[in-house]
Amino acid sequence: MRMINTARKRQTNLAKSVMALITVCLLVCFFGTKTVAQPKKQMVRLAKINVDPSQLERYNAALKEQMATAIRVEPGVLTYYAVADKNDPAHITILEIYADTAAYKAHITTPHFTKYKDTVKDMVKSLELVDVTLLGSAKKPGM
């Protein structure tokens, strides 16, 4: 019975994490000063990642390095938002937005992304990729 409760708590925590990410995105989108409809060609994805807690610090460093490099050097990588569940920081959700599918396909072949994948391969316990539709976005000027 205890194992079932633990599994339910993890599912609840993961659901809360996803909802937190969605809430943050919606707040950013709807309380900004300008709302823009998503062009149909953009690729938007949620990556739901469960990391080995004992390697979380190393994972987060690798993730941040990969995201910063991709944003800096790849014109087709538009946005990353990475959040961790407050109750279980090893549950990470990333909102990724690419200019289009071709930009995503190019991204996953870059040296910085392959370095990230090689670095974290033994840290990631599970990965779920969910393609989603961005309904709209908004942000304050300068953000």
mmCIF file of C-alpha atoms in Angstrom, residues 25-88:
data_model
loop_
_atom_site.group_PDB
_atom_site.id
_atom_site.type_symbol
_atom_site.label_atom_id
_atom_site.label_comp_id
_atom_site.label_asym_id
_atom_site.label_seq_id
_atom_site.Cartn_x
_atom_site.Cartn_y
_atom_site.Cartn_z
ATOM 1 C CA CYS A 25 3.692 30.181 -19.532
ATOM 2 C CA LEU A 26 0.092 31.345 -19.454
ATOM 3 C CA LEU A 27 0.931 34.151 -17.036
ATOM 4 C CA VAL A 28 3.811 35.245 -19.238
ATOM 5 C CA CYS A 29 1.612 34.937 -22.316
ATOM 6 C CA PHE A 30 -1.542 36.637 -21.114
ATOM 7 C CA PHE A 31 -0.273 39.367 -18.792
ATOM 8 C CA GLY A 32 2.297 40.793 -21.163
ATOM 9 C CA THR A 33 1.709 43.938 -23.124
ATOM 10 C CA LYS A 34 1.571 42.349 -26.546
ATOM 11 C CA THR A 35 -0.136 39.138 -27.627
ATOM 12 C CA VAL A 36 0.996 37.371 -30.778
ATOM 13 C CA ALA A 37 -0.601 34.321 -32.376
ATOM 14 C CA GLN A 38 1.780 31.459 -33.049
ATOM 15 C CA PRO A 39 2.783 31.044 -36.665
ATOM 16 C CA LYS A 40 1.671 27.574 -37.735
ATOM 17 C CA LYS A 41 5.184 26.431 -38.599
ATOM 18 C CA GLN A 42 6.710 26.736 -35.104
ATOM 19 C CA MET A 43 7.478 23.496 -33.295
ATOM 20 C CA VAL A 44 6.581 23.545 -29.592
ATOM 21 C CA ARG A 45 7.435 20.691 -27.253
ATOM 22 C CA LEU A 46 7.405 19.801 -23.575
ATOM 23 C CA ALA A 47 10.231 17.578 -22.374
ATOM 24 C CA LYS A 48 9.373 15.823 -19.104
ATOM 25 C CA ILE A 49 12.549 14.507 -17.518
ATOM 26 C CA ASN A 50 13.147 12.463 -14.384
ATOM 27 C CA VAL A 51 16.767 12.805 -13.247
ATOM 28 C CA ASP A 52 18.728 10.660 -10.811
ATOM 29 C CA PRO A 53 18.587 12.878 -7.678
ATOM 30 C CA SER A 54 22.195 12.104 -6.764
ATOM 31 C CA GLN A 55 23.301 13.632 -10.099
ATOM 32 C CA LEU A 56 20.895 16.562 -10.202
ATOM 33 C CA GLU A 57 23.484 19.319 -9.759
ATOM 34 C CA ARG A 58 25.589 17.980 -12.651
ATOM 35 C CA TYR A 59 22.486 17.502 -14.795
ATOM 36 C CA ASN A 60 21.296 21.073 -14.206
ATOM 37 C CA ALA A 61 24.723 22.448 -15.147
ATOM 38 C CA ALA A 62 24.757 20.452 -18.404
ATOM 39 C CA LEU A 63 21.191 21.526 -19.210
ATOM 40 C CA LYS A 64 21.902 25.218 -18.611
ATOM 41 C CA GLU A 65 25.060 25.058 -20.744
ATOM 42 C CA GLN A 66 23.189 23.396 -23.609
ATOM 43 C CA MET A 67 20.273 25.841 -23.467
ATOM 44 C CA ALA A 68 22.514 28.930 -23.350
ATOM 45 C CA THR A 69 24.630 27.702 -26.266
ATOM 46 C CA ALA A 70 21.603 26.780 -28.390
ATOM 47 C CA ILE A 71 19.970 30.181 -27.855
ATOM 48 C CA ARG A 72 23.255 31.961 -28.596
ATOM 49 C CA VAL A 73 24.284 30.103 -31.772
ATOM 50 C CA GLU A 74 21.105 28.660 -33.333
ATOM 51 C CA PRO A 75 18.695 31.127 -34.935
ATOM 52 C CA GLY A 76 15.973 28.453 -35.074
ATOM 53 C CA VAL A 77 15.996 27.806 -31.319
ATOM 54 C CA LEU A 78 13.588 30.459 -30.039
ATOM 55 C CA THR A 79 12.755 29.669 -26.408
ATOM 56 C CA TYR A 80 13.592 27.407 -23.498
ATOM 57 C CA TYR A 81 11.896 27.468 -20.104
ATOM 58 C CA ALA A 82 13.119 24.786 -17.687
ATOM 59 C CA VAL A 83 11.340 24.281 -14.366
ATOM 60 C CA ALA A 84 11.762 21.811 -11.517
ATOM 61 C CA ASP A 85 9.023 20.493 -9.274
ATOM 62 C CA LYS A 86 9.447 22.202 -5.891
ATOM 63 C CA ASN A 87 8.542 18.989 -4.059
ATOM 64 C CA ASP A 88 10.756 16.788 -6.236
#
